[in-house]
Short mmCIF file of C-alpha atoms in Angstrom, two decimals:
data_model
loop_
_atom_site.label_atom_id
_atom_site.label_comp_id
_atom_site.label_asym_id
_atom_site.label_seq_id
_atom_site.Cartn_x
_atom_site.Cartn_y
_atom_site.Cartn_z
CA UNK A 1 117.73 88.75 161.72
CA UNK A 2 117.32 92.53 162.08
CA UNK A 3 118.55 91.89 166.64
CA UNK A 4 121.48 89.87 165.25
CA UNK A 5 123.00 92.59 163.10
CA UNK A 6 121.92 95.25 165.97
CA UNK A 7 124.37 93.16 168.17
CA UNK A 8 127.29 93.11 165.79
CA UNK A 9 126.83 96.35 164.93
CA UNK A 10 126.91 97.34 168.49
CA UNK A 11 130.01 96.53 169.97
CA UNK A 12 132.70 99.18 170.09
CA UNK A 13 135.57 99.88 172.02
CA UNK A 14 135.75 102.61 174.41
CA UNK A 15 138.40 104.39 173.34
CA UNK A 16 138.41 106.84 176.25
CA UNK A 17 140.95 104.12 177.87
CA UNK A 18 143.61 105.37 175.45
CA UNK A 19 144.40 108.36 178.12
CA UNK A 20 144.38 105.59 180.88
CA UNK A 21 146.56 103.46 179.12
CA UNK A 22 148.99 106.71 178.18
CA UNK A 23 149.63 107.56 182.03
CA UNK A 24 150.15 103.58 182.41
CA UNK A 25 153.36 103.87 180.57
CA UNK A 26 154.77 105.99 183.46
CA UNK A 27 155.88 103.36 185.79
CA UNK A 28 158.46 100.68 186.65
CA UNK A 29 158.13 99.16 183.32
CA UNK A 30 158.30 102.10 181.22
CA UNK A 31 161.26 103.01 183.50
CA UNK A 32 163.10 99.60 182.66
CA UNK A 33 162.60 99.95 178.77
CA UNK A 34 163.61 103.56 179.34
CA UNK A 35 166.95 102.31 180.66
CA UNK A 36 167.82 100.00 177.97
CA UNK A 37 166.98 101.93 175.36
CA UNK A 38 169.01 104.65 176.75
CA UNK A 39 171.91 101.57 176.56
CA UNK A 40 170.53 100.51 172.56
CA UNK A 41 171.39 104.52 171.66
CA UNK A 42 174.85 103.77 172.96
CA UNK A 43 175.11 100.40 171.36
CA UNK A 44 173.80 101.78 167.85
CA UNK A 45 176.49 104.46 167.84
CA UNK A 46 179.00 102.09 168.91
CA UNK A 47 178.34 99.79 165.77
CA UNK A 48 178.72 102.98 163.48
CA UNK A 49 175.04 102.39 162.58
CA UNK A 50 173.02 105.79 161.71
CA UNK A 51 170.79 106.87 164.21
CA UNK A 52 168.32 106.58 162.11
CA UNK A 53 168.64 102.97 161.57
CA UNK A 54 167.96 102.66 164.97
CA UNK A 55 165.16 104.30 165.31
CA UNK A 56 163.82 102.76 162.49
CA UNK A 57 164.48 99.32 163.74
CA UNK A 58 162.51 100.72 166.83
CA UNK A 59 159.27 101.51 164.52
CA UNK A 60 159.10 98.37 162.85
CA UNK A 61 161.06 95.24 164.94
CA UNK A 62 160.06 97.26 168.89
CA UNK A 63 162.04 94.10 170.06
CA UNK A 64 165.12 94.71 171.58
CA UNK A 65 166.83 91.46 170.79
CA UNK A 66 165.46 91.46 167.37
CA UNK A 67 166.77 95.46 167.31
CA UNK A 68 170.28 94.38 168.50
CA UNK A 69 170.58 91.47 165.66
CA UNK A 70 169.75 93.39 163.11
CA UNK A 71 172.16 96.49 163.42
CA UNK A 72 174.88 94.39 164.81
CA UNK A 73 174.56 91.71 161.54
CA UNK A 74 173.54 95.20 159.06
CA UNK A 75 177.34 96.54 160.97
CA UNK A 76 179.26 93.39 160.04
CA UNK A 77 177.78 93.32 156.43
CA UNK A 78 175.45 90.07 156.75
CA UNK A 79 173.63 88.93 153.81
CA UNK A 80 170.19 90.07 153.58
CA UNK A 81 168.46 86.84 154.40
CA UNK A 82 170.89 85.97 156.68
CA UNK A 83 169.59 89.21 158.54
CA UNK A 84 166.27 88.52 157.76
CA UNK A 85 166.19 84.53 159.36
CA UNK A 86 168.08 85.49 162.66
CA UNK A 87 165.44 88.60 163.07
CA UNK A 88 162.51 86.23 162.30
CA UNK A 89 164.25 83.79 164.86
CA UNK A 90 164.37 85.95 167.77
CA UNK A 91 160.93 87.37 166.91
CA UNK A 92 159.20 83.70 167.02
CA UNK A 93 158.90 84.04 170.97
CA UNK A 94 157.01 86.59 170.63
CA UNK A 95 153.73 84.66 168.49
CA UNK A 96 152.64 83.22 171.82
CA UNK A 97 152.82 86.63 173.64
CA UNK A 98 150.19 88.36 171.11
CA UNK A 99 148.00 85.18 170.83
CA UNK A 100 147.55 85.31 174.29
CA UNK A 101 147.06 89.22 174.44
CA UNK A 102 144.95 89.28 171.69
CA UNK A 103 142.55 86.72 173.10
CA UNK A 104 142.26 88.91 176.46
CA UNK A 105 141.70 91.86 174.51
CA UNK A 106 139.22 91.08 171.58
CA UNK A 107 135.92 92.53 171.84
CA UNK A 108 133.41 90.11 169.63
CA UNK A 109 131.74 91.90 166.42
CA UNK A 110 134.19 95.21 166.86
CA UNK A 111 136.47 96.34 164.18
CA UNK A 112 139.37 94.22 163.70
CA UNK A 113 142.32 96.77 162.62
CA UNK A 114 143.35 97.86 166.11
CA UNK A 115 144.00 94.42 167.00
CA UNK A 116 146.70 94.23 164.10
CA UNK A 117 148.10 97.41 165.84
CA UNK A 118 147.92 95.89 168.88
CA UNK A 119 149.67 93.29 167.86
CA UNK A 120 152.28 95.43 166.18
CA UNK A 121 153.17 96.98 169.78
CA UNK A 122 153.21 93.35 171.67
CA UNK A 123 156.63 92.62 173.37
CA UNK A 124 157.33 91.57 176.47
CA UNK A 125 156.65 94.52 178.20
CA UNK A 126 153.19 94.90 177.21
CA UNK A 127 152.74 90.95 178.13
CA UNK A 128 153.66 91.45 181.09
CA UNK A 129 151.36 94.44 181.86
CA UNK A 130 148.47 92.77 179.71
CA UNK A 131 148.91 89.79 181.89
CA UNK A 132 149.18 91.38 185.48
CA UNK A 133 146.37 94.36 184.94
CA UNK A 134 144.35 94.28 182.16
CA UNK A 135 141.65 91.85 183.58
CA UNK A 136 140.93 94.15 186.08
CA UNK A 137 139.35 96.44 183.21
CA UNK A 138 135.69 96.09 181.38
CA UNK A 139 136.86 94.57 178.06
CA UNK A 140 135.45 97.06 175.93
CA UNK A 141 138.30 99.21 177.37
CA UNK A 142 141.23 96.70 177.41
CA UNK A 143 142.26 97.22 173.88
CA UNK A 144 142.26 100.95 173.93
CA UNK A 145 144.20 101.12 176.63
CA UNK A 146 146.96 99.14 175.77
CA UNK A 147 147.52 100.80 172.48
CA UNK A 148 147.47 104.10 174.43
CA UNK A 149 150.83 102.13 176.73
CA UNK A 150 152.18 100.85 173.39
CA UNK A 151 152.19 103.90 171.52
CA UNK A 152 153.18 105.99 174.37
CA UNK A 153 155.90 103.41 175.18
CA UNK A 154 157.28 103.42 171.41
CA UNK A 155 157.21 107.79 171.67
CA UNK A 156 159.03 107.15 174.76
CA UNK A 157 161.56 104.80 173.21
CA UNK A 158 162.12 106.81 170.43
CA UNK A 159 163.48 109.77 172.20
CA UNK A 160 165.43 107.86 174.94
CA UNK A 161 167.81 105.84 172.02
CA UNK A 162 167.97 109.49 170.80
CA UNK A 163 169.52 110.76 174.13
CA UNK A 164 171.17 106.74 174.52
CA UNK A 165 172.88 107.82 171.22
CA UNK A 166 174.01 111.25 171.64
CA UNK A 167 175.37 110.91 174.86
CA UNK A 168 177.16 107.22 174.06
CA UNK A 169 180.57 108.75 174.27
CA UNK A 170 179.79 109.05 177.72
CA UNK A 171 178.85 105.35 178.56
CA UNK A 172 181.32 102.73 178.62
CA UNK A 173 180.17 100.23 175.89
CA UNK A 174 180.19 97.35 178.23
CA UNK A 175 177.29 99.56 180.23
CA UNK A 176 175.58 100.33 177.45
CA UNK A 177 175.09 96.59 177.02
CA UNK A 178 173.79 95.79 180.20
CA UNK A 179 171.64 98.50 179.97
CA UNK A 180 170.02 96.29 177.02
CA UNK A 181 169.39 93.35 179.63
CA UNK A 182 167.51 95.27 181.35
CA UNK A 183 164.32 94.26 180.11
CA UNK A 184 164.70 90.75 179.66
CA UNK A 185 165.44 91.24 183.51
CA UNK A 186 162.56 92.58 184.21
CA UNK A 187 160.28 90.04 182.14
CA UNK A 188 161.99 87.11 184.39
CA UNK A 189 161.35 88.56 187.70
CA UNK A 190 157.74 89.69 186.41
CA UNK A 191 157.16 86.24 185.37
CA UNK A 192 156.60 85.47 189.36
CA UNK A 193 155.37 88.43 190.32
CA UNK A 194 152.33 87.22 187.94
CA UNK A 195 152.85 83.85 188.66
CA UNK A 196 149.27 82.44 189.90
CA UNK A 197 149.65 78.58 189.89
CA UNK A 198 152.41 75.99 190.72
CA UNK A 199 152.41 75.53 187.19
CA UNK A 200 153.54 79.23 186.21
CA UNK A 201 156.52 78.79 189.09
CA UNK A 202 157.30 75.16 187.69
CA UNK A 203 157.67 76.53 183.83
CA UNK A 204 159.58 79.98 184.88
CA UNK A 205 161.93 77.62 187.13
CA UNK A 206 162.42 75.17 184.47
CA UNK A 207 163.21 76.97 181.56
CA UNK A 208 165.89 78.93 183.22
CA UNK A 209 167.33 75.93 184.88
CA UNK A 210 167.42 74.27 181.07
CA UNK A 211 168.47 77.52 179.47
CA UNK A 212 172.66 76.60 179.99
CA UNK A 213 172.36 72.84 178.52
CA UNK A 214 170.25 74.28 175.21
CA UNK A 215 172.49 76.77 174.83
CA UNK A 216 175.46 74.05 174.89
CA UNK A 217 173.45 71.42 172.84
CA UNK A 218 171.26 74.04 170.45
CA UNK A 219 172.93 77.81 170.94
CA UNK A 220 170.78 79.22 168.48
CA UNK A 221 167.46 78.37 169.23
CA UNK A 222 168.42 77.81 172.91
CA UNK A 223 165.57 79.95 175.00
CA UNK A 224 162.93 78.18 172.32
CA UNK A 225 163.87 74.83 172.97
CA UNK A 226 164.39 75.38 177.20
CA UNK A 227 160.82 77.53 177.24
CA UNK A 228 159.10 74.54 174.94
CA UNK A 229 160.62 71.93 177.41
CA UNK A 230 160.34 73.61 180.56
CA UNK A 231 157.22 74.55 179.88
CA UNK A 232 156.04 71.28 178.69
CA UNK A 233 156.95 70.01 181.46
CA UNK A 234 156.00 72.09 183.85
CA UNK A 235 151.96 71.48 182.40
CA UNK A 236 152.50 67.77 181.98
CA UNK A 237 153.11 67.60 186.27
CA UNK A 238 151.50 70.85 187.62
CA UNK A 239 147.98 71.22 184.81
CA UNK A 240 147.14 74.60 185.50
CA UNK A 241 143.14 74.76 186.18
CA UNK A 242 141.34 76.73 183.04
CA UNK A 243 141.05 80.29 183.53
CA UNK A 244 137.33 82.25 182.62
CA UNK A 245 136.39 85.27 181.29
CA UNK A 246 139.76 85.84 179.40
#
């Protein structure tokens, strides 16, 4: 009794990795999310919505599709739960993102509050990285550093709508918007640069080749119903083999 409480007792994170995780926000991907949050900025002020509404929405949604909903419903004076069922909407895509990060991440018998953080900062940018990198780490140190790239990523964010928002009069509004695409851009073309099995090509390939026809037959849950399918799909012909040690 007394060796099985030593062992849950025992395991701790190693929350030197924060610093790692910190400097890991300095790269392509923090570049891309600095770019379209630069473009948010713009779109905030563009909707006459305060800038601190948008930073705000950055704190608590850190979605940018979610982000744009909200302030662009809030500007055209949506009913609350309106607002509150098209956020939750766009946000649903993102409950198999944090499953799957979580259950890379979790260190057994450790404190479980830093995976609710964790899963506070998980968007598709941290998927991606989680999903391309953080393997390569001891797992005690996997958690740690991610929240060090989340919450260095947020900081980031934070200031760059600042500067998106002072300087919109500057950017055309139609720039400002594809600024915002920017990281959905990214996700895509990251999707195959992580791609390790015919069945990650088949599902990327598939749901974008579906995404026009569910946005024709079902525009507003059209990338749900094209990633389900695709997806399905894609692991009904090309099973992927199980993967260890995650």
């Amino acid at each position: 009794m007394s060796d099985q409480t030593t062992v849950e007792t025992a395991a701790q994170y190693d929350w030197s990795a924060l610093a790692g995780g910190m400097r890991g926000a300095f790269g392509v991907a923090g570049l891309v999310m600095a770019s379209s949050f630069l473009g948010f900025g713009a779109l905030v002020r563009s909707l006459d919505v305060t800038l601190a509404s948008g930073l705000l929405s950055t704190v608590t949604v850190w979605a940018l599709p979610g982000q744009v909903v909200l302030l662009s419903m809030m500007a055209h004076g949506a009913a609350l739960i309106a607002t509150a069922l098209a956020v939750t909407l766009t946000a649903i895509r993102l409950l198999p993102m944090v499953v799957l990060v979580l259950a890379r991440v979790r260190l057994e018998h450790a404190p479980r509050w830093p995976e609710f953080l964790l899963a506070h900062f998980t968007a598709i940018t941290i998927w991606v990285i989680a999903n391309q990198s953080v393997e390569t780490l001891p797992r005690e140190r996997r958690l740690p550093w991610l929240l060090g790239l989340g919450g260095t990523l947020m900081a980031g964010m934070l200031v760059m709508a600042s500067v998106g928002y002072a300087l919109a009069d500057l950017l055309p509004a139609l720039l400002a918007a594809g600024l915002v695409f920017l990281t959905p851009a990214f996700f895509f073309i990251s999707l195959f640069g992580g791609a390790r099995y015919r069945f990650d090509y088949a599902a990327a390939i598939l749901g974008a080749a579906l995404g026009p026809f569910a946005m024709e037959i079902f525009p507003d849950f059209d990338l749900l119903v094209s990633g389900v399918v695709g997806g399905t799909v894609a692991y009904l012909v090309f099973p992927p083999r199980r993967r260890r040690g995650i």
